[in-house]
Every structure is written in C-alpha cells, then in structure tokens.
C-alpha cells in the first residue's frame, strides 16, 4: 500500500513540475496569456498549497508583463491617430478586462515565503471600452458608406461584412440594418437561367420547368441568386443557357430468347445398396434409407421490351455585362426502358424462384417519346447541379 502511495506521489510531483516548466516556458517566450491560462487552471484547486507557490509567482509576473505590453501597444496605436487602429485598440482593452476577470475569482493568492499576497493591480476599463467601441462603430459605419458609393460588387460585399460586424458589436446602430439589406442586394450576382431547343423535337414543358426549378437545387448562396423567370427590378449579371442539342430515340424493340433449365430435386427415399447389390442395414437390422433424386427441366421463352432515349445538351455561361461567352459545359443523359416477361413449358421449379415473377407478366405499352424524354430529367438535374456547384460564375 505504501508503495502505491509513493508511486502516486511521485507521479503527482512529476506532473506538477512538468506543468510549472510549461508555464515558465510560455512566460519566457512572451506568450503571457498562455502562461496565465496554465497557471489559473492549476490554481483552481488547492491554490494555497505549498506545491502551487511556483504557479502564483509565475502568474504574478505574467500578468504584470501582459498588462504592460497591452497598455504600451494602446499608447502607440493612439499616437498614430489612424482610424484603422480602432478595432485593435478596442480588442486590447477587452483583453485587459478579460484577463482580470480570469484572475479575480482566485484572489487573494498568498506567497508564504514572503508573507504577502501576490500583487495584481486591477483597473476599471469600462470607459475606455465604451469609447473605443464607439470609435470603432463610427469607423465601420463610415467605411461601409464609402464602399457603397462604388459600382463594384466586391466593395458592397466588404461593406456588408463591416456592417454585419458593426451590428453584432453595436446592435441597432443608426440605419445599419437597412444598409445591410442594400449592400447584400447590390453585392449579389443575379443569374438568369433559361433553355433553348435546337433538337427539332418537342421538349416537354414540364421537363423544362422541372429542370429550371432552382428551389429544388439548394444552390442559392449568400452572393448568387438564380432566377428562371426574369424580374423587371433586377439587372442580371450572368446568364446560364441549357441548350438542348440532340435527342436520340431508339425504335421500340421486343427481343426474344429461348433457353432450357435443368435441376435435380428430391423425389422420396430408397434403400441403400452395397457394391454387391445387397441392402445395407443398420445395427438393428433395419434397411438404411437415402434420398432419391430426379431431374426436371423447363423450357423458357423470354421477351424483353426495350426502348432508350439519349438527350445531349450544353450549358453556356454568359457574362451579360460584356455579352461574352464565359465557358461551355457538355450535358448528356440517357434513360432506358426495359421490361421482361416470359412463359414456359415443363416444370418451372427447374429455374430460380426469383425468376417466377416474369411468368406472371404480360406485354405492356411502350412509354411515349415525350415520357422517355421527361424521364431523363432526374439525371439531367443531378448533372446540371454538379456543373453549377463545381463551376462558379465569379472565381
């Protein structure tokens, strides 16, 4: 038992020494906040224990150096008098306050050898935080307004990001919400999507409607919106044309084939005979019985109704601002109608049970050309979505 206790004690001391060395390493490398976090975590339990004294000294030193560094940085940034520094100043004041909040629950922290408590000068930064937040809010608002005087969509997107940050920082600040709506609208690329038919065949309207129903694609993102119906209030930046080029429809075919299946099945039992033709008996004198098999066969006449439709198209990306073709992507899909039915002569048990379903069928009507074209739609939609997902208009 004493041996186990000694092992636990040694392990605790090693862990403690390792933690102190890590904290000291953070401090010596200038990573003061990492040193503070390490020490605070160690002092949350048994903070007055003798083994925790090194953490108290390290925390005192790291806190003093971190505070001095941040206050000097603020002084330098203020001296530069550059509005772009307002965010950094605001963050530094928050950092000073948050650091104090970490340490407050632990105070006081005694230093036994010196007969005193560790020194942590705590200041009230509320006024400085409010002032720096107001300065930052004014800067963000002014910068966003300047960006929104541009005709460049990327400037509107930057303005939106600044305004969103401002709204999180200072909710209900002036007319930020309405400016965000304006920035989002003016920063958005609007894409008009439509179809062209060069096949010489009728493309079902429901296929075109389904293909252009972008609400089912889930593709609209923060800065790109697709419309299949042109809206008067929108200036479209890009066009996407799904151009049907060719439709290949196979003739209706019925393919026939005949084949025979054979199988051995159990057909009762019979006596077992030895090589001399004598009945084999068991130890009680009873004849030994074995399974008797017979071969059955079935002649199957199979019919396969077949018809296929292949639709080829291309997707053109158009820049409406320059009326230039940006890129073209091939698009193709095939739908196959195949229906099997069969009849037989003989014992159907000779074929697999999974085949029985075909014996219960009769010929059916072939789908119309229009239906075949429509049935390519799901595959076309999946491929069109893949094209759009992997090829953005603005890169």
Short mmCIF file of C-alpha atoms in Angstrom, two decimals:
data_model
loop_
_atom_site.label_atom_id
_atom_site.label_comp_id
_atom_site.label_asym_id
_atom_site.label_seq_id
_atom_site.Cartn_x
_atom_site.Cartn_y
_atom_site.Cartn_z
CA UNK A 1 0.00 0.00 0.00
CA UNK A 2 2.88 2.35 0.91
CA UNK A 3 4.48 1.53 -2.44
CA UNK A 4 1.32 2.52 -4.35
CA UNK A 5 1.05 5.77 -2.35
CA UNK A 6 4.70 6.58 -3.14
CA UNK A 7 4.13 5.96 -6.86
CA UNK A 8 1.07 8.26 -6.89
CA UNK A 9 3.01 10.96 -5.00
CA UNK A 10 5.93 10.76 -7.44
CA UNK A 11 3.59 10.91 -10.43
CA UNK A 12 1.85 13.98 -8.96
CA UNK A 13 5.19 15.73 -8.38
CA UNK A 14 6.36 14.94 -11.92
CA UNK A 15 3.09 16.26 -13.40
CA UNK A 16 3.32 19.40 -11.27
CA UNK A 17 6.93 20.01 -12.29
CA UNK A 18 6.02 19.49 -15.93
CA UNK A 19 3.15 22.00 -15.64
CA UNK A 20 5.37 24.61 -13.97
CA UNK A 21 8.06 24.21 -16.64
CA UNK A 22 5.47 24.61 -19.41
CA UNK A 23 4.09 27.75 -17.75
CA UNK A 24 7.63 29.11 -17.34
CA UNK A 25 8.35 28.34 -21.00
CA UNK A 26 5.27 30.33 -22.10
CA UNK A 27 6.36 33.25 -19.90
CA UNK A 28 9.95 33.31 -21.17
CA UNK A 29 8.81 33.18 -24.81
CA UNK A 30 6.46 36.16 -24.35
CA UNK A 31 3.28 34.09 -24.61
CA UNK A 32 1.94 35.70 -21.44
CA UNK A 33 -1.71 34.81 -21.84
CA UNK A 34 -0.91 31.12 -22.35
CA UNK A 35 1.17 31.27 -19.15
CA UNK A 36 -1.73 32.95 -17.33
CA UNK A 37 -4.22 30.31 -18.53
CA UNK A 38 -1.90 27.50 -17.46
CA UNK A 39 -1.36 28.98 -14.01
CA UNK A 40 -5.03 29.83 -13.45
CA UNK A 41 -6.07 26.27 -14.32
CA UNK A 42 -3.51 24.89 -11.85
CA UNK A 43 -4.64 27.24 -9.05
CA UNK A 44 -8.36 26.48 -9.33
CA UNK A 45 -7.88 23.72 -6.74
CA UNK A 46 -5.75 23.90 -3.56
CA UNK A 47 -4.49 27.35 -4.51
CA UNK A 48 -2.81 27.86 -1.10
CA UNK A 49 -0.93 24.53 -1.20
CA UNK A 50 2.84 24.76 -0.90
CA UNK A 51 3.25 22.88 -4.19
CA UNK A 52 1.29 25.63 -6.01
CA UNK A 53 3.57 28.52 -4.98
CA UNK A 54 5.56 28.45 -8.23
CA UNK A 55 2.31 29.00 -10.15
CA UNK A 56 1.49 32.06 -8.03
CA UNK A 57 4.87 33.66 -8.75
CA UNK A 58 4.59 32.90 -12.45
CA UNK A 59 1.02 34.24 -12.60
CA UNK A 60 2.04 37.48 -10.88
CA UNK A 61 4.90 38.02 -13.33
CA UNK A 62 2.93 37.04 -16.44
CA UNK A 63 0.01 39.31 -15.51
CA UNK A 64 2.30 42.32 -14.94
CA UNK A 65 4.15 41.83 -18.22
CA UNK A 66 0.97 41.23 -20.26
CA UNK A 67 -0.65 44.35 -18.84
CA UNK A 68 2.42 46.50 -19.54
CA UNK A 69 2.68 45.18 -23.10
CA UNK A 70 -1.00 45.86 -23.90
CA UNK A 71 -1.02 49.37 -22.41
CA UNK A 72 2.13 50.28 -24.35
CA UNK A 73 0.55 48.93 -27.56
CA UNK A 74 -2.58 51.04 -26.96
CA UNK A 75 -0.50 54.15 -26.35
CA UNK A 76 1.41 53.62 -29.61
CA UNK A 77 -1.75 52.96 -31.62
CA UNK A 78 -3.43 56.07 -30.21
CA UNK A 79 -0.39 58.17 -31.04
CA UNK A 80 -0.58 57.06 -34.69
CA UNK A 81 -4.10 58.55 -34.81
CA UNK A 82 -5.16 56.15 -37.56
CA UNK A 83 -8.88 55.17 -37.56
CA UNK A 84 -7.87 51.74 -38.89
CA UNK A 85 -6.38 51.09 -35.41
CA UNK A 86 -9.73 51.45 -33.60
CA UNK A 87 -10.52 47.73 -33.76
CA UNK A 88 -7.11 46.77 -32.36
CA UNK A 89 -7.46 49.30 -29.52
CA UNK A 90 -10.97 48.04 -28.68
CA UNK A 91 -9.74 44.44 -28.64
CA UNK A 92 -6.78 45.28 -26.42
CA UNK A 93 -8.98 46.98 -23.80
CA UNK A 94 -11.29 43.95 -23.82
CA UNK A 95 -8.25 41.72 -23.44
CA UNK A 96 -7.11 43.71 -20.39
CA UNK A 97 -10.53 43.42 -18.78
CA UNK A 98 -10.98 39.71 -19.60
CA UNK A 99 -7.57 38.89 -18.18
CA UNK A 100 -8.54 40.49 -14.87
CA UNK A 101 -11.83 38.57 -14.86
CA UNK A 102 -9.90 35.28 -15.04
CA UNK A 103 -7.80 36.11 -12.00
CA UNK A 104 -10.39 37.79 -9.73
CA UNK A 105 -12.05 34.55 -8.51
CA UNK A 106 -8.65 33.30 -7.24
CA UNK A 107 -7.70 36.36 -5.18
CA UNK A 108 -6.09 36.64 -2.72
CA UNK A 109 -3.16 34.42 -3.58
CA UNK A 110 -0.66 34.19 -0.70
CA UNK A 111 3.12 33.94 -1.15
CA UNK A 112 4.11 32.05 2.01
CA UNK A 113 7.88 32.70 1.94
CA UNK A 114 7.41 36.47 1.60
CA UNK A 115 4.46 36.78 3.97
CA UNK A 116 2.39 38.71 1.47
CA UNK A 117 -0.29 38.29 -1.19
CA UNK A 118 0.64 38.33 -4.85
CA UNK A 119 0.11 41.74 -6.42
CA UNK A 120 -2.41 42.13 -9.24
CA UNK A 121 -3.25 45.83 -9.86
CA UNK A 122 -6.85 45.75 -11.17
CA UNK A 123 -8.20 48.71 -13.16
CA UNK A 124 -11.62 49.67 -14.45
CA UNK A 125 -11.53 49.80 -18.26
CA UNK A 126 -15.25 50.35 -18.83
CA UNK A 127 -14.92 53.96 -20.05
CA UNK A 128 -12.07 53.08 -22.38
CA UNK A 129 -14.01 50.11 -23.78
CA UNK A 130 -17.11 52.23 -24.43
CA UNK A 131 -15.06 54.99 -26.07
CA UNK A 132 -13.07 52.59 -28.27
CA UNK A 133 -16.27 50.74 -29.23
CA UNK A 134 -17.92 53.99 -30.28
CA UNK A 135 -14.82 54.99 -32.26
CA UNK A 136 -14.78 51.59 -33.98
CA UNK A 137 -18.53 51.76 -34.68
CA UNK A 138 -18.17 55.15 -36.31
CA UNK A 139 -15.24 53.98 -38.39
CA UNK A 140 -17.01 50.83 -39.58
CA UNK A 141 -20.14 52.80 -40.46
CA UNK A 142 -18.22 55.49 -42.34
CA UNK A 143 -16.05 52.95 -44.17
CA UNK A 144 -19.11 50.92 -45.23
CA UNK A 145 -20.86 54.05 -46.53
CA UNK A 146 -17.77 54.95 -48.58
CA UNK A 147 -17.58 51.42 -50.02
CA UNK A 148 -21.24 51.60 -51.01
CA UNK A 149 -20.57 54.61 -53.24
CA UNK A 150 -18.72 52.22 -55.55
CA UNK A 151 -20.10 50.33 -58.55
CA UNK A 152 -18.02 47.26 -57.66
CA UNK A 153 -19.99 44.36 -56.20
CA UNK A 154 -16.95 43.23 -54.20
CA UNK A 155 -16.97 46.60 -52.40
CA UNK A 156 -20.63 46.05 -51.46
CA UNK A 157 -19.75 42.63 -50.10
CA UNK A 158 -16.97 44.13 -47.98
CA UNK A 159 -19.41 46.81 -46.81
CA UNK A 160 -21.90 44.10 -45.84
CA UNK A 161 -19.29 42.26 -43.78
CA UNK A 162 -18.31 45.50 -41.99
CA UNK A 163 -21.96 46.33 -41.30
CA UNK A 164 -22.71 42.85 -40.00
CA UNK A 165 -19.74 43.10 -37.64
CA UNK A 166 -20.96 46.55 -36.56
CA UNK A 167 -24.46 45.18 -35.93
CA UNK A 168 -23.01 42.46 -33.69
CA UNK A 169 -20.78 44.96 -31.93
CA UNK A 170 -23.35 47.72 -31.51
CA UNK A 171 -26.91 46.45 -32.25
CA UNK A 172 -29.41 48.92 -33.77
CA UNK A 173 -26.67 51.42 -34.63
CA UNK A 174 -28.23 54.12 -36.83
CA UNK A 175 -29.61 52.62 -40.10
CA UNK A 176 -27.23 49.66 -40.23
CA UNK A 177 -29.94 47.06 -40.83
CA UNK A 178 -31.32 48.81 -43.93
CA UNK A 179 -27.78 49.43 -45.22
CA UNK A 180 -27.05 45.70 -44.83
CA UNK A 181 -30.07 44.86 -46.98
CA UNK A 182 -28.93 47.34 -49.62
CA UNK A 183 -25.33 46.06 -49.56
CA UNK A 184 -26.45 42.46 -49.87
CA UNK A 185 -28.73 43.22 -52.82
CA UNK A 186 -26.13 45.29 -54.66
CA UNK A 187 -23.35 42.81 -53.91
CA UNK A 188 -25.33 39.82 -55.22
CA UNK A 189 -24.77 38.26 -58.62
CA UNK A 190 -28.11 37.56 -60.29
CA UNK A 191 -28.19 34.76 -62.86
CA UNK A 192 -30.96 34.33 -65.42
CA UNK A 193 -31.37 30.64 -66.32
CA UNK A 194 -33.30 29.56 -69.41
CA UNK A 195 -33.44 26.83 -72.05
CA UNK A 196 -33.06 26.64 -75.82
CA UNK A 197 -34.25 23.78 -78.03
CA UNK A 198 -32.22 23.01 -81.16
CA UNK A 199 -33.26 19.34 -81.41
CA UNK A 200 -36.14 19.69 -83.83
CA UNK A 201 -38.25 17.66 -81.40
CA UNK A 202 -40.72 18.78 -78.75
CA UNK A 203 -39.15 19.12 -75.31
CA UNK A 204 -41.87 18.53 -72.69
CA UNK A 205 -42.67 21.79 -70.92
CA UNK A 206 -42.79 20.00 -67.56
CA UNK A 207 -39.18 18.83 -68.11
CA UNK A 208 -38.06 22.40 -68.80
CA UNK A 209 -39.98 23.68 -65.77
CA UNK A 210 -38.57 20.96 -63.53
CA UNK A 211 -35.03 21.50 -64.81
CA UNK A 212 -35.24 25.23 -64.11
CA UNK A 213 -36.91 24.92 -60.70
CA UNK A 214 -33.84 26.05 -58.76
CA UNK A 215 -35.66 25.93 -55.44
CA UNK A 216 -35.08 22.15 -55.56
CA UNK A 217 -31.34 22.50 -56.18
CA UNK A 218 -30.42 24.34 -52.98
CA UNK A 219 -27.87 26.39 -54.95
CA UNK A 220 -28.71 29.96 -53.99
CA UNK A 221 -25.96 31.19 -51.71
CA UNK A 222 -25.15 34.44 -49.94
CA UNK A 223 -23.94 36.20 -53.09
CA UNK A 224 -25.51 34.27 -56.01
CA UNK A 225 -29.21 34.00 -56.84
CA UNK A 226 -30.69 32.10 -59.80
CA UNK A 227 -33.94 33.15 -61.49
CA UNK A 228 -35.74 31.22 -64.20
CA UNK A 229 -38.31 34.00 -64.60
CA UNK A 230 -36.77 37.34 -65.41
CA UNK A 231 -37.73 40.09 -62.95
CA UNK A 232 -38.03 43.71 -64.08
CA UNK A 233 -36.44 45.12 -60.93
CA UNK A 234 -33.25 43.09 -61.33
CA UNK A 235 -30.23 43.80 -63.51
CA UNK A 236 -28.84 40.38 -64.34
CA UNK A 237 -25.08 39.89 -64.26
CA UNK A 238 -24.91 36.45 -65.84
CA UNK A 239 -26.94 34.09 -67.96
CA UNK A 240 -26.97 30.32 -67.92
CA UNK A 241 -28.44 28.66 -71.01
CA UNK A 242 -29.33 24.97 -71.05
CA UNK A 243 -29.20 24.36 -74.79
CA UNK A 244 -30.76 21.05 -75.91
CA UNK A 245 -28.77 19.91 -78.95
CA UNK A 246 -29.94 16.41 -79.86
CA UNK A 247 -32.41 13.73 -78.85
CA UNK A 248 -31.75 10.16 -79.94
CA UNK A 249 -34.71 7.82 -79.57
CA UNK A 250 -34.29 4.11 -80.29
CA UNK A 251 -37.12 2.17 -82.01
CA UNK A 252 -39.40 0.05 -79.88
CA UNK A 253 -37.94 -3.44 -79.73
CA UNK A 254 -39.05 -6.82 -78.43
CA UNK A 255 -36.11 -9.17 -78.02
CA UNK A 256 -36.82 -12.90 -77.73
CA UNK A 257 -34.75 -15.76 -76.47
CA UNK A 258 -35.38 -19.38 -75.51
CA UNK A 259 -33.37 -21.42 -73.04
CA UNK A 260 -33.69 -24.60 -71.02
CA UNK A 261 -33.08 -25.01 -67.30
CA UNK A 262 -32.48 -28.34 -65.57
CA UNK A 263 -32.36 -29.17 -61.88
CA UNK A 264 -32.25 -32.21 -59.62
CA UNK A 265 -34.93 -32.35 -56.96
CA UNK A 266 -35.68 -34.81 -54.15
CA UNK A 267 -38.23 -37.45 -55.10
CA UNK A 268 -38.75 -39.57 -51.99
CA UNK A 269 -36.32 -42.12 -50.48
CA UNK A 270 -34.87 -45.52 -51.45
CA UNK A 271 -32.88 -48.36 -49.89
CA UNK A 272 -29.12 -48.06 -49.81
CA UNK A 273 -27.32 -50.93 -51.62
CA UNK A 274 -23.71 -52.02 -51.32
CA UNK A 275 -21.41 -52.81 -54.25
CA UNK A 276 -22.72 -56.39 -54.34
CA UNK A 277 -26.31 -55.27 -54.75
CA UNK A 278 -27.31 -56.11 -51.18
CA UNK A 279 -29.44 -53.84 -49.00
CA UNK A 280 -27.35 -52.06 -46.36
CA UNK A 281 -28.81 -52.30 -42.86
CA UNK A 282 -28.17 -50.51 -39.60
CA UNK A 283 -27.13 -52.17 -36.30
CA UNK A 284 -30.77 -53.07 -35.55
CA UNK A 285 -31.23 -54.80 -38.88
CA UNK A 286 -33.34 -52.04 -40.43
CA UNK A 287 -32.69 -51.03 -44.08
CA UNK A 288 -30.82 -47.73 -44.39
CA UNK A 289 -32.76 -45.16 -46.48
CA UNK A 290 -31.23 -42.44 -48.69
CA UNK A 291 -32.77 -39.57 -50.67
CA UNK A 292 -33.94 -40.35 -54.18
CA UNK A 293 -33.49 -37.60 -56.82
CA UNK A 294 -34.92 -36.94 -60.24
CA UNK A 295 -34.04 -34.42 -62.94
CA UNK A 296 -36.63 -31.88 -64.01
CA UNK A 297 -36.43 -29.35 -66.83
CA UNK A 298 -38.24 -26.31 -68.12
CA UNK A 299 -38.16 -24.58 -71.49
CA UNK A 300 -38.41 -20.79 -71.05
CA UNK A 301 -39.44 -18.27 -73.68
CA UNK A 302 -38.25 -14.82 -72.56
CA UNK A 303 -39.32 -11.49 -74.08
CA UNK A 304 -37.60 -8.16 -73.37
CA UNK A 305 -39.28 -4.90 -74.34
CA UNK A 306 -36.60 -2.26 -74.89
CA UNK A 307 -36.52 1.42 -75.73
CA UNK A 308 -33.89 4.08 -74.98
CA UNK A 309 -33.66 7.85 -75.10
CA UNK A 310 -30.48 9.92 -75.07
CA UNK A 311 -30.57 13.68 -74.58
CA UNK A 312 -27.45 15.76 -75.27
CA UNK A 313 -27.16 19.42 -74.37
CA UNK A 314 -24.64 22.06 -73.43
CA UNK A 315 -24.64 24.63 -70.66
CA UNK A 316 -23.42 28.10 -71.65
CA UNK A 317 -22.26 30.66 -69.08
CA UNK A 318 -22.78 34.21 -70.40
CA UNK A 319 -21.45 37.45 -68.92
CA UNK A 320 -24.27 39.93 -69.60
CA UNK A 321 -22.07 42.90 -68.73
CA UNK A 322 -19.71 42.19 -71.64
CA UNK A 323 -22.03 39.93 -73.66
CA UNK A 324 -19.22 37.38 -73.77
CA UNK A 325 -19.39 33.58 -73.53
CA UNK A 326 -17.50 32.62 -70.37
CA UNK A 327 -17.49 28.84 -70.65
CA UNK A 328 -19.41 25.88 -72.09
CA UNK A 329 -20.03 22.53 -70.40
CA UNK A 330 -21.40 19.35 -72.04
CA UNK A 331 -24.53 17.79 -70.57
CA UNK A 332 -25.97 14.40 -71.51
CA UNK A 333 -28.34 11.83 -70.07
CA UNK A 334 -29.80 8.51 -71.11
CA UNK A 335 -32.95 6.76 -69.96
CA UNK A 336 -33.58 3.09 -70.75
CA UNK A 337 -36.96 1.39 -70.63
CA UNK A 338 -36.59 -2.37 -70.22
CA UNK A 339 -39.43 -4.74 -69.34
CA UNK A 340 -39.12 -8.55 -69.16
CA UNK A 341 -41.91 -11.13 -69.28
CA UNK A 342 -41.83 -14.87 -70.01
CA UNK A 343 -43.78 -18.12 -70.40
CA UNK A 344 -42.65 -21.71 -70.11
CA UNK A 345 -43.21 -25.39 -70.88
CA UNK A 346 -42.23 -28.01 -68.32
CA UNK A 347 -41.62 -27.85 -64.59
CA UNK A 348 -40.92 -24.26 -63.54
CA UNK A 349 -39.21 -25.49 -60.39
CA UNK A 350 -36.15 -26.09 -62.55
CA UNK A 351 -35.43 -22.33 -62.58
CA UNK A 352 -34.69 -19.95 -59.70
CA UNK A 353 -37.63 -18.74 -57.64
CA UNK A 354 -36.58 -15.13 -58.26
CA UNK A 355 -37.42 -15.69 -61.93
CA UNK A 356 -41.05 -16.67 -61.21
CA UNK A 357 -42.13 -13.00 -61.28
CA UNK A 358 -41.63 -12.88 -65.06
CA UNK A 359 -44.10 -15.73 -65.61
CA UNK A 360 -46.90 -13.61 -64.11
CA UNK A 361 -46.34 -10.74 -66.52
CA UNK A 362 -47.71 -9.84 -69.92
CA UNK A 363 -46.56 -7.32 -72.51
CA UNK A 364 -47.13 -3.65 -71.64
CA UNK A 365 -47.46 -0.48 -73.71
CA UNK A 366 -44.18 1.25 -74.53
CA UNK A 367 -43.75 4.73 -72.98
CA UNK A 368 -44.27 7.62 -75.37
CA UNK A 369 -41.33 9.63 -76.71
CA UNK A 370 -42.40 12.56 -74.56
CA UNK A 371 -42.40 10.41 -71.42
CA UNK A 372 -38.99 8.99 -72.28
CA UNK A 373 -37.55 12.48 -72.71
CA UNK A 374 -39.09 13.58 -69.41
CA UNK A 375 -37.68 10.52 -67.64
CA UNK A 376 -34.14 11.72 -68.40
CA UNK A 377 -34.88 14.71 -66.14
CA UNK A 378 -33.63 13.46 -62.77
CA UNK A 379 -30.23 12.54 -64.20
CA UNK A 380 -30.04 15.83 -66.10
CA UNK A 381 -30.82 17.77 -62.91
CA UNK A 382 -28.11 15.95 -60.94
CA UNK A 383 -25.52 16.64 -63.64
CA UNK A 384 -26.59 20.26 -64.04
CA UNK A 385 -26.29 20.78 -60.28
CA UNK A 386 -22.81 19.27 -60.37
CA UNK A 387 -21.77 21.67 -63.15
CA UNK A 388 -23.03 24.71 -61.23
CA UNK A 389 -21.56 23.58 -57.92
CA UNK A 390 -18.11 22.98 -59.38
CA UNK A 391 -18.03 25.99 -61.72
CA UNK A 392 -18.90 29.30 -60.08
CA UNK A 393 -19.56 32.35 -62.22
CA UNK A 394 -17.24 34.53 -60.16
CA UNK A 395 -13.96 32.93 -59.07
#
